[in-house]
PDB file of C-alpha atoms in Angstrom:
ATOM      1  CA  MET W   1      -5.736 -24.562   9.305  1.00 78.00           C
ATOM      2  CA  LEU W   2      -6.210 -21.255   7.494  1.00 86.00           C
ATOM      3  CA  THR W   3      -9.194 -22.664   5.587  1.00 91.00           C
ATOM      4  CA  PRO W   4     -10.395 -25.313   8.031  1.00 94.00           C
ATOM      5  CA  THR W   5     -12.832 -28.074   7.214  1.00 96.00           C
ATOM      6  CA  LEU W   6     -15.926 -27.999   9.406  1.00 97.00           C
ATOM      7  CA  ALA W   7     -17.529 -31.135  10.784  1.00 97.00           C
ATOM      8  CA  PHE W   8     -21.199 -31.144  11.741  1.00 98.00           C
ATOM      9  CA  VAL W   9     -22.001 -33.692  14.417  1.00 98.00           C
ATOM     10  CA  SER W  10     -25.210 -34.882  16.045  1.00 97.00           C
ATOM     11  CA  VAL W  11     -24.976 -34.917  19.842  1.00 97.00           C
ATOM     12  CA  PRO W  12     -27.532 -36.180  22.403  1.00 97.00           C
ATOM     13  CA  CYS W  13     -29.129 -33.257  24.241  1.00 96.00           C
ATOM     14  CA  ASP W  14     -28.164 -34.655  27.632  1.00 95.00           C
ATOM     15  CA  ASN W  15     -24.502 -34.499  26.576  1.00 96.00           C
ATOM     16  CA  LEU W  16     -24.675 -30.715  26.192  1.00 96.00           C
ATOM     17  CA  ARG W  17     -25.116 -27.476  28.095  1.00 95.00           C
ATOM     18  CA  ILE W  18     -27.031 -25.087  25.833  1.00 95.00           C
ATOM     19  CA  THR W  19     -27.274 -21.322  26.326  1.00 93.00           C
ATOM     20  CA  GLY W  20     -29.466 -19.094  24.168  1.00 93.00           C
ATOM     21  CA  HIS W  21     -31.314 -20.108  21.003  1.00 95.00           C
ATOM     22  CA  PHE W  22     -28.399 -22.072  19.610  1.00 96.00           C
ATOM     23  CA  GLU W  23     -30.350 -24.404  17.311  1.00 96.00           C
ATOM     24  CA  ARG W  24     -32.487 -21.606  15.872  1.00 96.00           C
ATOM     25  CA  GLU W  25     -29.554 -19.281  15.184  1.00 96.00           C
ATOM     26  CA  LEU W  26     -27.488 -22.046  13.574  1.00 97.00           C
ATOM     27  CA  GLN W  27     -30.308 -23.229  11.289  1.00 97.00           C
ATOM     28  CA  PRO W  28     -29.588 -20.855   8.340  1.00 96.00           C
ATOM     29  CA  LEU W  29     -26.038 -22.196   8.062  1.00 97.00           C
ATOM     30  CA  LEU W  30     -27.240 -25.797   8.215  1.00 97.00           C
ATOM     31  CA  LYS W  31     -29.644 -25.135   5.358  1.00 96.00           C
ATOM     32  CA  ARG W  32     -27.046 -23.415   3.170  1.00 96.00           C
ATOM     33  CA  LEU W  33     -24.609 -26.302   3.627  1.00 96.00           C
ATOM     34  CA  ASP W  34     -27.292 -29.009   3.241  1.00 97.00           C
ATOM     35  CA  ILE W  35     -26.553 -30.573   6.613  1.00 97.00           C
ATOM     36  CA  PRO W  36     -28.830 -33.586   7.268  1.00 96.00           C
ATOM     37  CA  GLN W  37     -31.424 -33.096   9.987  1.00 94.00           C
ATOM     38  CA  THR W  38     -31.370 -35.061  13.221  1.00 94.00           C
ATOM     39  CA  THR W  39     -33.957 -36.213  15.760  1.00 94.00           C
ATOM     40  CA  SER W  40     -35.482 -33.932  18.403  1.00 94.00           C
ATOM     41  CA  ASP W  41     -33.456 -35.530  21.190  1.00 96.00           C
ATOM     42  CA  ARG W  42     -30.173 -34.523  19.543  1.00 97.00           C
ATOM     43  CA  VAL W  43     -28.483 -31.222  18.609  1.00 97.00           C
ATOM     44  CA  ILE W  44     -26.327 -30.488  15.567  1.00 98.00           C
ATOM     45  CA  VAL W  45     -23.036 -28.877  16.592  1.00 97.00           C
ATOM     46  CA  PRO W  46     -20.302 -27.608  14.245  1.00 97.00           C
ATOM     47  CA  CYS W  47     -16.700 -28.344  15.141  1.00 97.00           C
ATOM     48  CA  LEU W  48     -13.290 -28.322  13.511  1.00 96.00           C
ATOM     49  CA  ALA W  49     -12.508 -31.522  11.629  1.00 96.00           C
ATOM     50  CA  GLN W  50      -9.118 -31.598  13.389  1.00 94.00           C
ATOM     51  CA  GLN W  51     -10.968 -31.771  16.703  1.00 96.00           C
ATOM     52  CA  LEU W  52     -12.970 -34.904  15.837  1.00 96.00           C
ATOM     53  CA  PRO W  53     -10.552 -37.463  17.374  1.00 96.00           C
ATOM     54  CA  SER W  54     -10.669 -35.588  20.680  1.00 96.00           C
ATOM     55  CA  ILE W  55     -14.468 -35.299  20.549  1.00 96.00           C
ATOM     56  CA  LEU W  56     -15.132 -38.929  19.626  1.00 96.00           C
ATOM     57  CA  GLN W  57     -12.900 -40.091  22.470  1.00 95.00           C
ATOM     58  CA  ARG W  58     -14.963 -38.146  25.028  1.00 96.00           C
ATOM     59  CA  PHE W  59     -18.428 -38.211  23.420  1.00 96.00           C
ATOM     60  CA  PRO W  60     -18.962 -41.793  22.193  1.00 95.00           C
ATOM     61  CA  ASP W  61     -22.594 -41.169  21.158  1.00 95.00           C
ATOM     62  CA  VAL W  62     -21.671 -38.445  18.660  1.00 96.00           C
ATOM     63  CA  VAL W  63     -22.626 -39.090  15.030  1.00 97.00           C
ATOM     64  CA  ILE W  64     -20.788 -37.308  12.207  1.00 97.00           C
ATOM     65  CA  LEU W  65     -23.351 -35.918   9.763  1.00 97.00           C
ATOM     66  CA  LYS W  66     -21.201 -34.128   7.204  1.00 97.00           C
ATOM     67  CA  LEU W  67     -17.813 -32.542   6.544  1.00 97.00           C
ATOM     68  CA  ALA W  68     -17.857 -29.136   4.841  1.00 96.00           C
ATOM     69  CA  ALA W  69     -14.714 -27.780   3.172  1.00 95.00           C
ATOM     70  CA  ASP W  70     -14.008 -24.365   1.618  1.00 93.00           C
ATOM     71  CA  CYS W  71     -16.750 -22.650   3.597  1.00 95.00           C
ATOM     72  CA  ALA W  72     -14.772 -20.781   6.263  1.00 94.00           C
ATOM     73  CA  ASP W  73     -11.532 -18.963   7.052  1.00 92.00           C
ATOM     74  CA  ALA W  74      -9.642 -19.057  10.330  1.00 90.00           C
ATOM     75  CA  GLN W  75      -9.051 -15.869  12.283  1.00 85.00           C
ATOM     76  CA  ALA W  76      -5.770 -15.080  14.028  1.00 76.00           C
ATOM     77  CA  SER W  77      -6.667 -17.243  17.024  1.00 79.00           C
ATOM     78  CA  MET W  78      -7.175 -20.289  14.717  1.00 85.00           C
ATOM     79  CA  ARG W  79     -10.152 -21.542  16.763  1.00 89.00           C
ATOM     80  CA  THR W  80     -12.484 -18.694  15.749  1.00 90.00           C
ATOM     81  CA  ILE W  81     -13.608 -18.917  12.142  1.00 93.00           C
ATOM     82  CA  THR W  82     -15.377 -16.616   9.720  1.00 92.00           C
ATOM     83  CA  ILE W  83     -17.987 -18.167   7.454  1.00 94.00           C
ATOM     84  CA  ARG W  84     -17.579 -17.200   3.796  1.00 93.00           C
ATOM     85  CA  PRO W  85     -19.731 -14.160   2.868  1.00 90.00           C
ATOM     86  CA  GLU W  86     -21.610 -15.975   0.099  1.00 93.00           C
ATOM     87  CA  LEU W  87     -23.214 -18.222   2.725  1.00 94.00           C
ATOM     88  CA  GLY W  88     -24.892 -15.230   4.352  1.00 91.00           C
ATOM     89  CA  PHE W  89     -24.352 -16.378   7.945  1.00 94.00           C
ATOM     90  CA  LYS W  90     -24.254 -13.530  10.459  1.00 91.00           C
ATOM     91  CA  TYR W  91     -22.083 -15.120  13.145  1.00 94.00           C
ATOM     92  CA  HIS W  92     -18.486 -16.165  13.665  1.00 93.00           C
ATOM     93  CA  LEU W  93     -17.979 -19.623  15.152  1.00 96.00           C
ATOM     94  CA  LYS W  94     -15.655 -19.994  18.123  1.00 94.00           C
ATOM     95  CA  LEU W  95     -14.789 -23.684  18.400  1.00 96.00           C
ATOM     96  CA  SER W  96     -12.740 -25.880  20.701  1.00 95.00           C
ATOM     97  CA  LEU W  97      -9.297 -26.784  19.384  1.00 93.00           C
ATOM     98  CA  ALA W  98      -7.121 -29.171  21.404  1.00 90.00           C
ATOM     99  CA  CYS W  99      -3.858 -27.540  20.351  1.00 88.00           C
ATOM    100  CA  HIS W 100      -1.387 -25.511  22.374  1.00 82.00           C
ATOM    101  CA  ILE W 101      -1.256 -22.003  20.887  1.00 77.00           C
ATOM    102  CA  THR W 102       0.732 -19.301  22.730  1.00 70.00           C
ATOM    103  CA  GLY W 103       1.123 -21.578  25.729  1.00 71.00           C
ATOM    104  CA  ALA W 104      -2.496 -22.626  26.321  1.00 77.00           C
ATOM    105  CA  LEU W 105      -4.776 -25.434  25.174  1.00 84.00           C
ATOM    106  CA  ARG W 106      -7.379 -23.743  22.968  1.00 89.00           C
ATOM    107  CA  THR W 107     -10.387 -25.702  24.093  1.00 93.00           C
ATOM    108  CA  ILE W 108     -13.329 -23.772  25.598  1.00 92.00           C
ATOM    109  CA  THR W 109     -14.475 -24.240  29.179  1.00 91.00           C
ATOM    110  CA  PRO W 110     -18.224 -24.645  29.845  1.00 92.00           C
ATOM    111  CA  TRP W 111     -18.335 -21.451  31.922  1.00 91.00           C
ATOM    112  CA  THR W 112     -16.762 -19.514  29.065  1.00 90.00           C
ATOM    113  CA  ALA W 113     -19.201 -20.905  26.513  1.00 91.00           C
ATOM    114  CA  CYS W 114     -22.323 -20.534  28.632  1.00 87.00           C
ATOM    115  CA  GLY W 115     -21.312 -17.286  30.319  1.00 88.00           C
ATOM    116  CA  GLY W 116     -20.787 -15.302  27.116  1.00 86.00           C
ATOM    117  CA  PRO W 117     -24.461 -14.943  26.092  1.00 88.00           C
ATOM    118  CA  VAL W 118     -25.440 -14.086  29.672  1.00 87.00           C
ATOM    119  CA  GLN W 119     -22.760 -11.396  29.928  1.00 86.00           C
ATOM    120  CA  THR W 120     -23.765 -10.033  26.523  1.00 85.00           C
ATOM    121  CA  GLU W 121     -27.323  -9.452  27.727  1.00 85.00           C
ATOM    122  CA  LEU W 122     -26.046  -7.639  30.806  1.00 85.00           C
ATOM    123  CA  LEU W 123     -23.611  -5.453  28.864  1.00 82.00           C
ATOM    124  CA  GLU W 124     -26.277  -4.367  26.389  1.00 81.00           C
ATOM    125  CA  LYS W 125     -28.252  -2.862  29.264  1.00 84.00           C
ATOM    126  CA  PHE W 126     -25.398  -0.593  30.333  1.00 82.00           C
ATOM    127  CA  LEU W 127     -23.304   0.185  27.250  1.00 79.00           C
ATOM    128  CA  PRO W 128     -24.172   3.082  24.898  1.00 80.00           C
ATOM    129  CA  ASP W 129     -26.011   2.258  21.686  1.00 76.00           C
ATOM    130  CA  ASP W 130     -23.190   3.559  19.502  1.00 74.00           C
ATOM    131  CA  LEU W 131     -20.614   1.184  20.997  1.00 76.00           C
ATOM    132  CA  TRP W 132     -20.299  -1.834  18.758  1.00 79.00           C
ATOM    133  CA  VAL W 133     -20.192  -5.104  20.670  1.00 80.00           C
ATOM    134  CA  PHE W 134     -19.254  -8.512  19.318  1.00 82.00           C
ATOM    135  CA  ARG W 135     -22.230 -10.148  21.006  1.00 86.00           C
ATOM    136  CA  GLU W 136     -22.130 -13.818  21.909  1.00 90.00           C
ATOM    137  CA  VAL W 137     -25.732 -14.826  21.321  1.00 92.00           C
ATOM    138  CA  ALA W 138     -25.754 -18.585  21.931  1.00 94.00           C
ATOM    139  CA  ALA W 139     -23.420 -21.427  22.824  1.00 95.00           C
ATOM    140  CA  VAL W 140     -23.088 -25.121  23.594  1.00 96.00           C
ATOM    141  CA  SER W 141     -20.521 -27.095  25.545  1.00 96.00           C
ATOM    142  CA  GLY W 142     -20.143 -30.584  26.944  1.00 96.00           C
ATOM    143  CA  SER W 143     -22.156 -31.460  30.056  1.00 95.00           C
ATOM    144  CA  GLN W 144     -19.664 -33.768  31.800  1.00 94.00           C
ATOM    145  CA  LYS W 145     -18.907 -33.068  35.449  1.00 92.00           C
ATOM    146  CA  ASP W 146     -15.228 -33.145  34.549  1.00 94.00           C
ATOM    147  CA  PHE W 147     -14.726 -29.767  32.877  1.00 92.00           C
ATOM    148  CA  ASN W 148     -11.471 -30.970  31.340  1.00 93.00           C
ATOM    149  CA  GLU W 149     -13.538 -33.443  29.330  1.00 95.00           C
ATOM    150  CA  ALA W 150     -16.487 -31.144  28.613  1.00 95.00           C
ATOM    151  CA  ARG W 151     -14.312 -28.378  27.159  1.00 95.00           C
ATOM    152  CA  HIS W 152     -13.333 -30.459  24.120  1.00 96.00           C
ATOM    153  CA  LEU W 153     -16.728 -29.902  22.471  1.00 97.00           C
ATOM    154  CA  ALA W 154     -17.941 -26.303  22.448  1.00 96.00           C
ATOM    155  CA  CYS W 155     -19.275 -23.760  19.987  1.00 96.00           C
ATOM    156  CA  ILE W 156     -20.016 -20.070  20.540  1.00 95.00           C
ATOM    157  CA  LEU W 157     -21.999 -17.988  18.040  1.00 95.00           C
ATOM    158  CA  ARG W 158     -20.502 -14.495  17.975  1.00 92.00           C
ATOM    159  CA  ASP W 159     -21.694 -11.469  16.001  1.00 89.00           C
ATOM    160  CA  THR W 160     -19.904 -10.420  12.851  1.00 87.00           C
ATOM    161  CA  LEU W 161     -19.599  -6.658  12.387  1.00 82.00           C
ATOM    162  CA  GLU W 162     -17.927  -6.574   8.973  1.00 81.00           C
ATOM    163  CA  SER W 163     -21.155  -5.928   7.072  1.00 80.00           C
ATOM    164  CA  ARG W 164     -22.091  -3.146   9.485  1.00 81.00           C
ATOM    165  CA  ALA W 165     -18.715  -1.502   8.923  1.00 82.00           C
ATOM    166  CA  GLN W 166     -18.939  -1.910   5.145  1.00 82.00           C
ATOM    167  CA  ALA W 167     -22.313  -0.158   5.168  1.00 84.00           C
ATOM    168  CA  ASN W 168     -20.466   2.871   6.605  1.00 82.00           C
ATOM    169  CA  ASP W 169     -17.602   2.535   4.108  1.00 83.00           C
ATOM    170  CA  GLU W 170     -15.314   1.433   6.948  1.00 79.00           C
ATOM    171  CA  VAL W 171     -13.040  -1.525   7.634  1.00 75.00           C
ATOM    172  CA  LEU W 172     -12.465  -3.457  10.847  1.00 74.00           C
ATOM    173  CA  ILE W 173      -8.847  -4.209  11.769  1.00 67.00           C
ATOM    174  CA  MET W 174      -7.021  -5.702  14.723  1.00 65.00           C
ATOM    175  CA  ALA W 175      -4.964  -3.198  16.685  1.00 66.00           C
ATOM    176  CA  MET W 176      -2.164  -5.755  16.766  1.00 67.00           C
ATOM    177  CA  ALA W 177      -1.856  -5.393  12.988  1.00 69.00           C
ATOM    178  CA  LEU W 178       0.157  -2.236  13.667  1.00 76.00           C
ATOM    179  CA  THR W 179       3.037  -4.340  14.989  1.00 79.00           C
ATOM    180  CA  GLN W 180       3.214  -6.811  12.096  1.00 81.00           C
ATOM    181  CA  LYS W 181       6.599  -7.071  10.371  1.00 85.00           C
ATOM    182  CA  PRO W 182       7.930  -8.968   7.348  1.00 87.00           C
ATOM    183  CA  TYR W 183      10.048 -11.957   8.296  1.00 87.00           C
ATOM    184  CA  GLY W 184      13.615 -10.915   9.063  1.00 89.00           C
ATOM    185  CA  ASP W 185      12.851  -7.178   8.973  1.00 88.00           C
ATOM    186  CA  SER W 186      12.890  -4.918  12.031  1.00 88.00           C
ATOM    187  CA  ARG W 187      10.457  -2.424  10.458  1.00 89.00           C
ATOM    188  CA  THR W 188       6.681  -2.747  10.594  1.00 88.00           C
ATOM    189  CA  TYR W 189       4.525  -2.788   7.475  1.00 86.00           C
ATOM    190  CA  ALA W 190       3.224   0.687   8.350  1.00 85.00           C
ATOM    191  CA  GLU W 191       6.768   2.064   8.418  1.00 90.00           C
ATOM    192  CA  ILE W 192       7.548   0.462   5.060  1.00 91.00           C
ATOM    193  CA  LEU W 193       4.306   1.384   3.260  1.00 88.00           C
ATOM    194  CA  TYR W 194       4.313   5.009   4.389  1.00 89.00           C
ATOM    195  CA  ASN W 195       8.095   5.590   4.396  1.00 91.00           C
ATOM    196  CA  LEU W 196       8.164   6.450   8.086  1.00 91.00           C
ATOM    197  CA  GLU W 197      11.808   7.005   8.950  1.00 91.00           C
ATOM    198  CA  THR W 198      11.839   9.329  11.960  1.00 91.00           C
ATOM    199  CA  VAL W 199       9.969   9.341  15.245  1.00 89.00           C
ATOM    200  CA  VAL W 200       8.297  12.611  14.225  1.00 91.00           C
ATOM    201  CA  GLN W 201       7.012  11.060  10.984  1.00 90.00           C
ATOM    202  CA  LYS W 202       5.678   8.053  12.875  1.00 87.00           C
ATOM    203  CA  LYS W 203       3.869  10.188  15.431  1.00 86.00           C
ATOM    204  CA  GLU W 204       2.333  12.421  12.759  1.00 88.00           C
ATOM    205  CA  TRP W 205       1.114   9.406  10.766  1.00 85.00           C
ATOM    206  CA  PHE W 206      -0.264   7.727  13.862  1.00 80.00           C
ATOM    207  CA  GLN W 207      -2.142  10.876  14.847  1.00 79.00           C
ATOM    208  CA  ARG W 208      -3.845  10.877  11.445  1.00 78.00           C
ATOM    209  CA  TYR W 209      -4.515   7.150  11.774  1.00 73.00           C
ATOM    210  CA  VAL W 210      -6.522   7.461  14.992  1.00 64.00           C
ATOM    211  CA  ASP W 211      -8.295  10.695  14.052  1.00 62.00           C
ATOM    212  CA  PRO W 212     -11.880   9.844  12.946  1.00 51.00           C
ATOM    213  CA  ASN W 213     -12.141  13.221  11.198  1.00 50.00           C
ATOM    214  CA  THR W 214      -9.247  12.482   8.851  1.00 48.00           C
ATOM    215  CA  SER W 215     -10.152  11.354   5.349  1.00 41.00           C
ATOM    216  CA  CYS W 216      -8.714   7.949   4.484  1.00 40.00           C
ATOM    217  CA  SER W 217      -6.667   7.332   1.397  1.00 36.00           C
ATOM    218  CA  SER W 218      -7.310   4.218  -0.658  1.00 31.00           C
ATOM    219  CA  MET W 219      -4.528   2.405   1.203  1.00 32.00           C
ATOM    220  CA  GLU W 220      -5.341   3.551   4.720  1.00 36.00           C
ATOM    221  CA  CYS W 221      -7.964   2.141   7.090  1.00 37.00           C
ATOM    222  CA  ARG W 222      -9.118   4.066  10.109  1.00 35.00           C
ATOM    223  CA  LEU W 223     -10.369   2.815  13.417  1.00 37.00           C
ATOM    224  CA  ILE W 224     -14.050   2.384  14.087  1.00 36.00           C
ATOM    225  CA  ALA W 225     -14.988   5.095  16.567  1.00 36.00           C
ATOM    226  CA  ARG W 226     -18.441   6.207  17.565  1.00 34.00           C
ATOM    227  CA  THR W 227     -17.832   8.341  20.644  1.00 31.00           C
ATOM    228  CA  LYS W 228     -14.928  10.253  22.118  1.00 29.00           C
ATOM    229  CA  ASP W 229     -14.545   7.682  24.887  1.00 32.00           C
ATOM    230  CA  ILE W 230     -14.335   4.812  22.446  1.00 31.00           C
ATOM    231  CA  LEU W 231     -11.801   6.642  20.339  1.00 27.00           C
ATOM    232  CA  GLN W 232      -9.665   7.265  23.417  1.00 26.00           C
ATOM    233  CA  SER W 233      -9.761   3.641  24.468  1.00 28.00           C
ATOM    234  CA  TYR W 234      -8.795   2.453  21.000  1.00 30.00           C
ATOM    235  CA  SER W 235      -6.106   5.084  20.731  1.00 32.00           C
ATOM    236  CA  ALA W 236      -4.592   4.084  24.062  1.00 33.00           C
ATOM    237  CA  LEU W 237      -4.495   0.457  22.999  1.00 36.00           C
ATOM    238  CA  CYS W 238      -2.928   1.240  19.660  1.00 36.00           C
ATOM    239  CA  SER W 239      -0.466   3.682  21.200  1.00 35.00           C
ATOM    240  CA  LEU W 240       0.875   0.861  23.328  1.00 37.00           C
ATOM    241  CA  HIS W 241       1.347  -1.303  20.255  1.00 36.00           C
ATOM    242  CA  TRP W 242       2.791   1.528  18.161  1.00 36.00           C
ATOM    243  CA  PHE W 243       5.434   2.677  20.582  1.00 36.00           C
ATOM    244  CA  SER W 244       6.385  -0.915  21.290  1.00 37.00           C
ATOM    245  CA  MET W 245       7.890  -0.873  17.791  1.00 36.00           C
ATOM    246  CA  GLU W 246      10.616   1.437  19.003  1.00 40.00           C
ATOM    247  CA  SER W 247      11.100   0.174  22.553  1.00 36.00           C
ATOM    248  CA  GLY W 248      10.918  -3.530  21.836  1.00 35.00           C
ATOM    249  CA  TRP W 249       8.000  -4.160  24.196  1.00 32.00           C
ATOM    250  CA  LYS W 250       5.719  -7.033  23.326  1.00 35.00           C
ATOM    251  CA  ALA W 251       1.930  -6.833  23.400  1.00 36.00           C
ATOM    252  CA  THR W 252      -0.205  -9.949  23.362  1.00 36.00           C
ATOM    253  CA  GLY W 253      -3.911 -10.614  22.936  1.00 37.00           C
ATOM    254  CA  ARG W 254      -6.335 -13.513  23.016  1.00 37.00           C
ATOM    255  CA  THR W 255      -9.393 -14.230  20.903  1.00 38.00           C
TER     256      THR W 255
END
């Protein structure tokens, strides 16, 4: 699951709800992976190989074109994957996965798939230019009237921002990484790596961590911040996670 195999399937157009220029945006990846072309009345959709039994049960006209291994890595949510950098694809793929993870079935509802690109367009009109947004540019989902059936085949194309951060000599991290601990240890990795023993030491380190004006050491990543407001919102989120280390609170997130 950490390095999932992708399946590329051909689906009749009338079996799908399509939002945005899905076929056009996906084309570079299809070319790099030598995915066979299909007819004009069908659409090529990537999915997780583990999801194929669920898809074939609900979409009998689907044709499997090719399986592609060693081309992607799973993110923390398991259903969102990052395409390997050497393939030069500029989007993450968020795919349906009929598995219960943290208490929910990780398939994707049609309104989630189709609503993302629409909401992205609206947000871009109101948000400041220096706020980085993981845009959802295009998506497909099943077209059945029964949403519980349609949600088993879905794909959302979401922006990657890693290359943009690297161009600024920065690194993207998840705020939840601050709470990660080795198995069987009550201390977080941050406490271990930076020898943070007292509350004062932890607060001083955390203040440096969220300060965009602080120079980073080779072992320390700082948060991406473009305006004061963004820095405050990230700091508030991370503060919740950080102080949960001492109080025992639990913070959860969904991707």
